[in-house]
mmCIF file of C-alpha atoms in Angstrom:
data_model
loop_
_atom_site.group_PDB
_atom_site.id
_atom_site.type_symbol
_atom_site.label_atom_id
_atom_site.label_comp_id
_atom_site.label_asym_id
_atom_site.label_seq_id
_atom_site.Cartn_x
_atom_site.Cartn_y
_atom_site.Cartn_z
ATOM 1 C CA MET A 1 0.014 -0.011 -0.025
ATOM 2 C CA THR A 2 1.426 3.383 -0.928
ATOM 3 C CA LEU A 3 -0.671 6.312 0.175
ATOM 4 C CA THR A 4 0.767 9.771 0.276
ATOM 5 C CA ARG A 5 -1.624 11.528 2.613
ATOM 6 C CA PRO A 6 0.269 13.846 4.983
ATOM 7 C CA THR A 7 -0.107 13.271 8.753
ATOM 8 C CA ASP A 8 -0.138 15.688 11.683
ATOM 9 C CA THR A 9 1.268 13.366 14.181
ATOM 10 C CA ALA A 10 4.861 13.096 13.130
ATOM 11 C CA ARG A 11 7.337 14.519 15.550
ATOM 12 C CA ALA A 12 9.337 16.342 12.882
ATOM 13 C CA SER A 13 6.245 18.191 11.637
ATOM 14 C CA GLN A 14 5.569 19.539 15.093
ATOM 15 C CA THR A 15 8.931 21.248 15.291
ATOM 16 C CA LYS A 16 9.764 22.427 11.757
ATOM 17 C CA LYS A 17 8.622 22.332 8.136
ATOM 18 C CA ARG A 18 9.178 18.779 6.873
ATOM 19 C CA THR A 19 11.438 18.183 3.898
ATOM 20 C CA ARG A 20 10.526 15.967 0.956
ATOM 21 C CA ILE A 21 12.735 13.207 2.432
ATOM 22 C CA GLN A 22 11.011 13.492 5.722
ATOM 23 C CA LYS A 23 7.542 13.170 4.153
ATOM 24 C CA GLU A 24 8.693 10.196 2.172
ATOM 25 C CA LYS A 25 10.222 8.567 5.303
ATOM 26 C CA GLU A 26 6.882 9.152 7.168
ATOM 27 C CA GLN A 27 4.882 7.435 4.497
ATOM 28 C CA HIS A 28 7.324 4.546 4.492
ATOM 29 C CA ILE A 29 6.885 4.184 8.221
ATOM 30 C CA LEU A 30 3.118 4.305 7.904
ATOM 31 C CA ASN A 31 3.133 1.695 5.166
ATOM 32 C CA SER A 32 5.358 -0.615 7.307
ATOM 33 C CA GLY A 33 3.176 0.075 10.368
ATOM 34 C CA LEU A 34 0.017 -0.792 8.371
ATOM 35 C CA LYS A 35 1.465 -4.098 7.374
ATOM 36 C CA VAL A 36 2.473 -5.048 10.856
ATOM 37 C CA PHE A 37 -0.624 -3.663 12.670
ATOM 38 C CA SER A 38 -2.987 -5.389 10.177
ATOM 39 C CA ILE A 39 -1.444 -8.803 11.110
ATOM 40 C CA TYR A 40 -0.936 -8.493 14.840
ATOM 41 C CA GLY A 41 -3.160 -5.686 15.948
ATOM 42 C CA PHE A 42 -2.228 -2.819 18.177
ATOM 43 C CA ARG A 43 -1.533 -4.897 21.290
ATOM 44 C CA GLY A 44 0.444 -7.651 19.460
ATOM 45 C CA THR A 45 2.618 -5.196 17.536
ATOM 46 C CA THR A 46 5.878 -3.884 18.805
ATOM 47 C CA VAL A 47 7.870 -0.797 17.679
ATOM 48 C CA ASP A 48 10.801 -3.201 17.076
ATOM 49 C CA GLN A 49 8.728 -5.091 14.566
ATOM 50 C CA ILE A 50 7.645 -1.998 12.673
ATOM 51 C CA ALA A 51 11.256 -0.650 12.656
ATOM 52 C CA ASP A 52 12.443 -3.995 11.326
ATOM 53 C CA LYS A 53 9.757 -4.076 8.627
ATOM 54 C CA ALA A 54 10.780 -0.415 7.650
ATOM 55 C CA GLY A 55 14.466 -1.366 7.577
ATOM 56 C CA MET A 56 15.426 1.268 10.052
ATOM 57 C CA SER A 57 16.617 1.637 13.636
ATOM 58 C CA LYS A 58 14.144 1.913 16.454
ATOM 59 C CA PRO A 59 15.533 5.356 17.557
ATOM 60 C CA ASN A 60 15.157 6.577 13.926
ATOM 61 C CA LEU A 61 11.536 5.539 13.837
ATOM 62 C CA LEU A 62 10.868 7.051 17.202
ATOM 63 C CA TYR A 63 12.098 10.400 15.814
ATOM 64 C CA TYR A 64 9.081 10.468 13.577
ATOM 65 C CA TYR A 65 6.568 8.874 15.826
ATOM 66 C CA ARG A 66 7.332 9.046 19.569
ATOM 67 C CA ARG A 67 4.954 6.254 20.676
ATOM 68 C CA LYS A 68 3.336 3.173 19.137
ATOM 69 C CA HIS A 69 0.042 4.863 19.813
ATOM 70 C CA ASP A 70 0.958 7.833 17.651
ATOM 71 C CA LEU A 71 1.888 5.650 14.769
ATOM 72 C CA TYR A 72 -1.200 3.561 15.132
ATOM 73 C CA LEU A 73 -3.435 6.569 15.151
ATOM 74 C CA ALA A 74 -1.607 7.985 12.112
ATOM 75 C CA VAL A 75 -2.143 4.862 10.110
ATOM 76 C CA LEU A 76 -5.868 4.805 11.024
ATOM 77 C CA ASN A 77 -6.324 8.484 10.161
ATOM 78 C CA ARG A 78 -4.668 7.982 6.893
ATOM 79 C CA THR A 79 -7.241 5.289 6.142
ATOM 80 C CA LEU A 80 -10.063 7.545 7.206
ATOM 81 C CA ASP A 81 -8.751 10.367 5.001
ATOM 82 C CA MET A 82 -8.778 8.001 2.036
ATOM 83 C CA TRP A 83 -12.392 6.774 2.728
ATOM 84 C CA LEU A 84 -13.854 10.183 3.629
ATOM 85 C CA ASP A 85 -12.448 12.272 0.853
ATOM 86 C CA PRO A 86 -14.879 10.736 -1.824
ATOM 87 C CA LEU A 87 -17.756 11.105 0.633
ATOM 88 C CA GLU A 88 -16.931 14.764 1.131
ATOM 89 C CA GLU A 89 -16.997 15.148 -2.693
ATOM 90 C CA ILE A 90 -20.823 14.310 -2.853
ATOM 91 C CA LYS A 91 -22.527 17.573 -3.806
ATOM 92 C CA VAL A 92 -26.282 18.401 -3.386
ATOM 93 C CA ASN A 93 -26.351 20.044 -6.853
ATOM 94 C CA GLY A 94 -25.028 16.917 -8.550
ATOM 95 C CA ASP A 95 -27.046 14.008 -10.022
ATOM 96 C CA PRO A 96 -27.791 11.469 -7.205
ATOM 97 C CA GLU A 97 -27.183 8.455 -9.445
ATOM 98 C CA THR A 98 -23.800 9.832 -10.557
ATOM 99 C CA GLU A 99 -22.721 11.052 -7.117
ATOM 100 C CA ILE A 100 -23.571 7.896 -5.236
ATOM 101 C CA GLY A 101 -22.353 5.584 -8.011
ATOM 102 C CA ARG A 102 -19.042 7.374 -8.022
ATOM 103 C CA TYR A 103 -18.712 7.021 -4.250
ATOM 104 C CA ILE A 104 -19.512 3.272 -4.403
ATOM 105 C CA SER A 105 -16.913 2.824 -7.181
ATOM 106 C CA ARG A 106 -14.211 4.633 -5.231
ATOM 107 C CA LYS A 107 -14.908 2.521 -2.075
ATOM 108 C CA ILE A 108 -14.737 -0.726 -4.050
ATOM 109 C CA GLU A 109 -11.482 0.359 -5.635
ATOM 110 C CA TYR A 110 -10.008 1.199 -2.278
ATOM 111 C CA SER A 111 -11.019 -2.265 -1.048
ATOM 112 C CA ARG A 112 -9.199 -3.793 -4.015
ATOM 113 C CA LEU A 113 -6.018 -1.646 -3.615
ATOM 114 C CA TYR A 114 -5.831 -1.369 0.150
ATOM 115 C CA PRO A 115 -7.378 -4.467 1.845
ATOM 116 C CA GLU A 116 -4.904 -4.335 4.714
ATOM 117 C CA ALA A 117 -6.201 -0.798 5.688
ATOM 118 C CA SER A 118 -9.782 -2.040 5.811
ATOM 119 C CA ARG A 119 -8.844 -5.099 7.917
ATOM 120 C CA LEU A 120 -6.927 -2.891 10.416
ATOM 121 C CA PHE A 121 -9.882 -0.533 10.654
ATOM 122 C CA ILE A 122 -12.402 -3.279 11.217
ATOM 123 C CA GLY A 123 -10.054 -4.764 13.933
ATOM 124 C CA GLU A 124 -10.083 -1.417 15.765
ATOM 125 C CA ILE A 125 -13.877 -1.146 15.493
ATOM 126 C CA LEU A 126 -14.408 -4.668 16.736
ATOM 127 C CA GLN A 127 -12.429 -3.675 19.843
ATOM 128 C CA GLY A 128 -14.819 -0.872 20.507
ATOM 129 C CA ALA A 129 -12.670 1.816 18.732
ATOM 130 C CA PRO A 130 -10.503 2.543 21.767
ATOM 131 C CA VAL A 131 -8.190 4.850 19.674
ATOM 132 C CA LEU A 132 -10.563 6.138 17.048
ATOM 133 C CA LYS A 133 -13.717 6.697 19.007
ATOM 134 C CA PRO A 134 -13.105 10.486 19.490
ATOM 135 C CA VAL A 135 -12.614 10.887 15.702
ATOM 136 C CA LEU A 136 -15.742 8.766 14.919
ATOM 137 C CA GLU A 137 -17.784 10.934 17.369
ATOM 138 C CA THR A 138 -16.627 14.236 15.833
ATOM 139 C CA ARG A 139 -15.180 14.259 12.258
ATOM 140 C CA VAL A 140 -16.952 11.197 11.007
ATOM 141 C CA ARG A 141 -20.253 11.998 12.631
ATOM 142 C CA GLU A 142 -20.260 15.569 11.366
ATOM 143 C CA LEU A 143 -19.446 14.509 7.739
ATOM 144 C CA VAL A 144 -22.196 11.794 7.796
ATOM 145 C CA GLU A 145 -24.701 14.316 9.200
ATOM 146 C CA ALA A 146 -23.814 16.738 6.452
ATOM 147 C CA LYS A 147 -24.230 14.091 3.626
ATOM 148 C CA ALA A 148 -27.499 12.930 5.243
ATOM 149 C CA LYS A 149 -28.780 16.381 4.705
ATOM 150 C CA VAL A 150 -27.774 16.138 1.008
ATOM 151 C CA ILE A 151 -29.605 12.793 0.711
ATOM 152 C CA LYS A 152 -32.703 14.261 2.334
ATOM 153 C CA ALA A 153 -32.645 17.221 -0.067
ATOM 154 C CA TRP A 154 -32.612 14.715 -2.975
ATOM 155 C CA ILE A 155 -35.553 12.881 -1.470
ATOM 156 C CA LYS A 156 -37.440 16.062 -0.982
ATOM 157 C CA GLN A 157 -36.792 17.070 -4.566
ATOM 158 C CA GLY A 158 -38.142 13.579 -5.726
ATOM 159 C CA ARG A 159 -34.711 12.587 -7.016
ATOM 160 C CA LEU A 160 -34.442 9.601 -4.576
ATOM 161 C CA SER A 161 -36.837 7.299 -3.061
ATOM 162 C CA LYS A 162 -37.711 7.645 0.681
ATOM 163 C CA VAL A 163 -34.776 5.971 2.445
ATOM 164 C CA ASP A 164 -33.055 6.604 5.703
ATOM 165 C CA PRO A 165 -29.831 8.464 4.698
ATOM 166 C CA TYR A 166 -27.776 7.180 7.579
ATOM 167 C CA HIS A 167 -28.638 3.558 6.870
ATOM 168 C CA LEU A 168 -27.959 4.077 3.139
ATOM 169 C CA ILE A 169 -24.391 5.195 4.061
ATOM 170 C CA PHE A 170 -23.946 2.294 6.318
ATOM 171 C CA MET A 171 -25.129 -0.067 3.587
ATOM 172 C CA ILE A 172 -22.535 1.325 1.231
ATOM 173 C CA TRP A 173 -19.777 1.052 3.778
ATOM 174 C CA ALA A 174 -20.745 -2.584 4.564
ATOM 175 C CA ALA A 175 -21.167 -3.717 0.930
ATOM 176 C CA THR A 176 -17.945 -2.113 -0.354
ATOM 177 C CA GLN A 177 -15.641 -3.014 2.556
ATOM 178 C CA HIS A 178 -16.914 -6.593 2.546
ATOM 179 C CA TYR A 179 -14.823 -7.240 -0.548
ATOM 180 C CA ALA A 180 -11.645 -6.415 1.457
ATOM 181 C CA ASP A 181 -12.423 -7.851 4.792
ATOM 182 C CA PHE A 182 -13.707 -11.236 3.471
ATOM 183 C CA GLU A 183 -11.842 -11.544 0.215
ATOM 184 C CA THR A 184 -10.560 -15.020 1.279
ATOM 185 C CA GLN A 185 -14.129 -16.215 1.798
ATOM 186 C CA ILE A 186 -15.307 -14.688 -1.395
ATOM 187 C CA ARG A 187 -12.639 -16.409 -3.407
ATOM 188 C CA ALA A 188 -13.257 -19.689 -1.703
ATOM 189 C CA VAL A 189 -16.982 -19.574 -2.459
ATOM 190 C CA LEU A 190 -17.033 -18.242 -6.001
ATOM 191 C CA PRO A 191 -17.008 -20.980 -8.632
ATOM 192 C CA GLY A 192 -13.914 -21.521 -10.740
ATOM 193 C CA THR A 193 -10.776 -19.555 -10.471
ATOM 194 C CA ALA A 194 -12.014 -15.969 -10.631
ATOM 195 C CA LYS A 195 -9.246 -13.506 -10.706
ATOM 196 C CA PRO A 196 -9.140 -10.692 -8.222
ATOM 197 C CA ASP A 197 -9.655 -7.917 -10.834
ATOM 198 C CA LYS A 198 -12.707 -9.591 -12.160
ATOM 199 C CA ILE A 199 -14.135 -10.114 -8.738
ATOM 200 C CA PHE A 200 -13.844 -6.405 -7.927
ATOM 201 C CA ALA A 201 -15.131 -5.341 -11.352
ATOM 202 C CA ASP A 202 -18.198 -7.543 -10.889
ATOM 203 C CA ALA A 203 -18.566 -6.158 -7.325
ATOM 204 C CA ASN A 204 -18.554 -2.652 -8.674
ATOM 205 C CA THR A 205 -21.169 -3.459 -11.211
ATOM 206 C CA TYR A 206 -23.568 -5.398 -8.955
ATOM 207 C CA VAL A 207 -23.279 -3.282 -5.778
ATOM 208 C CA LYS A 208 -24.048 -0.211 -7.718
ATOM 209 C CA SER A 209 -26.914 -1.912 -9.612
ATOM 210 C CA VAL A 210 -28.598 -3.303 -6.457
ATOM 211 C CA LEU A 211 -28.191 -0.202 -4.265
ATOM 212 C CA LEU A 212 -29.110 2.345 -6.924
ATOM 213 C CA ASN A 213 -32.063 0.396 -8.225
ATOM 214 C CA GLY A 214 -33.319 0.301 -4.720
ATOM 215 C CA ILE A 215 -33.071 4.056 -4.085
ATOM 216 C CA LEU A 216 -33.793 5.672 -7.488
ATOM 217 C CA PRO A 217 -37.421 6.740 -8.031
ATOM 218 C CA ARG A 218 -39.513 4.220 -10.091
ATOM 219 C CA SER A 219 -41.365 5.664 -13.060
#
């Protein structure tokens, strides 16, 4: 996984403007942290494991992230940035089918490209979100509330069927992230030897078809 979202939790960024090399090093550490955290979880992971994965010394890693908690939170926040950006892009003056369809496609693509990020996130949620709960109760809640208002406006305009906007968003999350979190099960159940790219292409087609057909007004 190679994301390039900046993070606010690096020690270097708190003291001075980061150089290009520092930014690249931070992303390398985050990528290494993701790989280790997604396997062992927060409690089972050590800073030494992440440093070893990153190919750097523990003191050097701790220069960028002083605590394991800081690194873990940065990895999770980067995943949230990736997931929330396309939700933020949904505009009330856009076409509902286009806006929601694009959002579903982006989430399916992220499940294909970054399954480790999704699995780490679900692990945090299953533990009761001990680290992410403050973010979920502020930033995520506020964004979902804003997009619920957009969906309600479309419903009032007759451009969507009467659905609960919150549960619609939850259904999109569940349907799209399923293909990352349960990829092994999906490949075991599907007949033949379906290639991953085809699985995700089909998922994009059918998830959009089922959800959009369920919420678009019927003539």
